[in-house]
C-alpha positions as a Python dict, from the first residue, in 0.01 Angstrom:
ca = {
    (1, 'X'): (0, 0, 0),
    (2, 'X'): (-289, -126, 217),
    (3, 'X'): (-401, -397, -67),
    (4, 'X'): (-38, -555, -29),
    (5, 'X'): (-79, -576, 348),
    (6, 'X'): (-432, -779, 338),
    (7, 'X'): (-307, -1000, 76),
    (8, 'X'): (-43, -1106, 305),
    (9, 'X'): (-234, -1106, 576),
    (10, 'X'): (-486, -1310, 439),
    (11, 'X'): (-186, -1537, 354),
    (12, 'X'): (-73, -1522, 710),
    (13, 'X'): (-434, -1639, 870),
    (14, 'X'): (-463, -1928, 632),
    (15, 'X'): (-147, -2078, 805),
    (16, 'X'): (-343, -2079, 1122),
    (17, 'X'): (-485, -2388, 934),
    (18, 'X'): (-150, -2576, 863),
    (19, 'X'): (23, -2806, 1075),
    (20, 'X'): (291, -2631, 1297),
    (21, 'X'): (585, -2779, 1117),
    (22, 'X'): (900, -2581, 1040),
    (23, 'X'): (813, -2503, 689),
    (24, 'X'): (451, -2361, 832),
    (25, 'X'): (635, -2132, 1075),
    (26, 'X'): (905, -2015, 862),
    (27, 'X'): (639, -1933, 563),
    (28, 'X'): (469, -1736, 868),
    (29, 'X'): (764, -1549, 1015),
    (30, 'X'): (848, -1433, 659),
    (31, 'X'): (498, -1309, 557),
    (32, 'X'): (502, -1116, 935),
    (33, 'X'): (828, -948, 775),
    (34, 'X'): (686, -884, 497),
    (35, 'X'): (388, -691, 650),
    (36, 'X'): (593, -509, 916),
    (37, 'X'): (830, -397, 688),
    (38, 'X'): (547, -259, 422),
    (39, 'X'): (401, -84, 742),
    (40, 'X'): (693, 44, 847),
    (41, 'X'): (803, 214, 510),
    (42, 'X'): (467, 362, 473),
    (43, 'X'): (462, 506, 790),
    (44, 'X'): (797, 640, 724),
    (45, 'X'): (733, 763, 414),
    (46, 'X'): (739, 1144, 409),
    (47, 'X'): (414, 1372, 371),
    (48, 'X'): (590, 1640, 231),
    (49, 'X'): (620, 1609, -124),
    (50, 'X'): (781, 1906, -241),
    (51, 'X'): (1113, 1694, -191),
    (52, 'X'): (1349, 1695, -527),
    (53, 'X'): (1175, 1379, -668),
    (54, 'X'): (1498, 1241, -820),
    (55, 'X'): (1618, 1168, -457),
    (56, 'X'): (1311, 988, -336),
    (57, 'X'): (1260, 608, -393),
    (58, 'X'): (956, 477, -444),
    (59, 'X'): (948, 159, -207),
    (60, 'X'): (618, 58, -270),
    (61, 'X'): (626, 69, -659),
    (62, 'X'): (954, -119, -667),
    (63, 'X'): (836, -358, -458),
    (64, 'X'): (532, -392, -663),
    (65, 'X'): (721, -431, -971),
    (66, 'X'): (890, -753, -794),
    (67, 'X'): (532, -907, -669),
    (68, 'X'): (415, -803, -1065),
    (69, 'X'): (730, -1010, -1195),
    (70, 'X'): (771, -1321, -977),
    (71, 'X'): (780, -1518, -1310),
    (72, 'X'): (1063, -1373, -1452),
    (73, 'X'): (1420, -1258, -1417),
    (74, 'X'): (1475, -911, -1284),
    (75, 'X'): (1792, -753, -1322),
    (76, 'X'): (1946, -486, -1038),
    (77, 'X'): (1994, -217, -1351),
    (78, 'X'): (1588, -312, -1466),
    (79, 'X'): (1479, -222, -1082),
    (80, 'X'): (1691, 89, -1084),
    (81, 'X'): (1605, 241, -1404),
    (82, 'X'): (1245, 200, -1278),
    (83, 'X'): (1314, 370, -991),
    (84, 'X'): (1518, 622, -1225),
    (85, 'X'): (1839, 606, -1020),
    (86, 'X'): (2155, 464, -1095),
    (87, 'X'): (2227, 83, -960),
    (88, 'X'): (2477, 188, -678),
    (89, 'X'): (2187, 450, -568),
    (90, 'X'): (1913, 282, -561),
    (91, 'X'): (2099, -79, -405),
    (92, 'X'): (2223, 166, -145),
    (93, 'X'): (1882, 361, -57),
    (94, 'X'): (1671, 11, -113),
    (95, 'X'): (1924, -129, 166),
    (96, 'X'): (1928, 110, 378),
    (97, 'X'): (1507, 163, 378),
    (98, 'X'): (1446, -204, 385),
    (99, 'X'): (1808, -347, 559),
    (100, 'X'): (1814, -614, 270),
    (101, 'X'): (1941, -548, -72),
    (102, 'X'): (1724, -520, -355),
    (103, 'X'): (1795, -884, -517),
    (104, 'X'): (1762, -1053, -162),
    (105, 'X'): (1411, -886, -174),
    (106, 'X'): (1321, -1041, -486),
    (107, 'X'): (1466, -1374, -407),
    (108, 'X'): (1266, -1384, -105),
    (109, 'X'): (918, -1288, -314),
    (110, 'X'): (1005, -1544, -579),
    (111, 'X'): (1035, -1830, -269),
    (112, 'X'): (730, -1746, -101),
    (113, 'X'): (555, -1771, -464),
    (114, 'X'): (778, -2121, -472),
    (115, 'X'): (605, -2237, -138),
    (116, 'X'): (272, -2140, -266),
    (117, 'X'): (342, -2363, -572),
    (118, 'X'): (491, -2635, -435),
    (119, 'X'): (204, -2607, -152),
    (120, 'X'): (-111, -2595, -441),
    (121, 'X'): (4, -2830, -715),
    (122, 'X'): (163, -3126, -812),
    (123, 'X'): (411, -2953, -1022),
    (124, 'X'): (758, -3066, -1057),
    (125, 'X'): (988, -2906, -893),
    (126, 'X'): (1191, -2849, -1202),
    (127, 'X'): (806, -2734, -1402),
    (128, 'X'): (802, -2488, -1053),
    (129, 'X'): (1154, -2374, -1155),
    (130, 'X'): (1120, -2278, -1498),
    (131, 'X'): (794, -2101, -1364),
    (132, 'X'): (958, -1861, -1164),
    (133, 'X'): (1203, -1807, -1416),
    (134, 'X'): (1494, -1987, -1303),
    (135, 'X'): (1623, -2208, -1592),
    (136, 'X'): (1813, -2412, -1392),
    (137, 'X'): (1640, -2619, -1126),
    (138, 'X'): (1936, -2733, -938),
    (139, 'X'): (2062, -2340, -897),
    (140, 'X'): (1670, -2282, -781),
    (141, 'X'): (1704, -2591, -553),
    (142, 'X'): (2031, -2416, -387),
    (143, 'X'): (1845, -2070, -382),
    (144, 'X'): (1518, -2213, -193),
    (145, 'X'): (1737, -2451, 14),
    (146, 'X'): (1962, -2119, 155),
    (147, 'X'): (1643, -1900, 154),
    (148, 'X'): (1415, -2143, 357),
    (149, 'X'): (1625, -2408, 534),
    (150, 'X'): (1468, -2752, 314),
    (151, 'X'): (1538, -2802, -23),
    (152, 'X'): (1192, -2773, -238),
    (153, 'X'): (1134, -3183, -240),
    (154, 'X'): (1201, -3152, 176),
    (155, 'X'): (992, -2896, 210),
    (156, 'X'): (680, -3058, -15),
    (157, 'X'): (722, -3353, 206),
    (158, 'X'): (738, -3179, 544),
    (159, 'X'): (461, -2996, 455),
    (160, 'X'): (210, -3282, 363),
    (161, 'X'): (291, -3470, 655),
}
């Protein structure tokens, strides 16, 4: 989807603008990720489309279904069933398309949409939290710590500096 990859490029040329702190560069390396792998999956995407339909999945709409639901929890059975294959299926065809599972893929959207937050606003972290859907902020202060090397308060602090 060509609108996905200017959005995040636009998001990768306004770093040009940031400090080059860890934070910065690791915000950067994931949004080049992001746009290789889009490109990637759409040039790989077949042409022919007389293929059986119920053994195709739909990258881009799954992975537009994530950006969509940032805010919220989304279950492995909820992004199956919308991509109308069972949970082992589609975990095992997201994986192999994309070489990360489909709830590492989500986790990552939701902590790029935490870095934009805690980035913008003044927000607490715990208000940020609850925002993306995580009702506890301690289990979303593990999950941002793993996913992007600081812990949210670190990384607000790092990135103001």
């Amino acid at each position: 989807n060509p609108g996905i990859v200017i959005e995040d490029f636009r998001r990768l040329l306004a770093l040009r603008h940031e400090p080059l702190i860890l934070p910065a560069l690791l915000q950067g390396a994931s949004l080049c990720q992001q746009i290789l792998t889009t490109l990637a999956l759409d040039v790989s995407k077949p042409r022919n489309q007389s293929r059986n339909r119920k053994q195709e999945l739909d990258i881009h709409a799954v992975e537009h279904m994530m950006r969509e639901r940032w805010n919220t929890r989304l279950s492995l059975q909820e992004m199956a069933e919308a991509a109308r294959l069972s949970k082992f299926h589609f975990a095992s065809k997201f994986k192999r398309v994309t070489g990360q599972t489909p709830v590492q893929r989500f986790t990552q959207i939701k902590m790029q949409k935490a870095c934009e937050l805690l980035d913008q606003d003044e927000q607490s972290v715990n208000a940020i939290a609850e925002q993306l859907g995580y009702e506890d902020p301690q289990y979303f202060s593990r999950v941002f710590k793993k996913t992007i090397g600081y812990s949210p308060r670190a990384y607000r602090s790092l990135r103001r500096a």
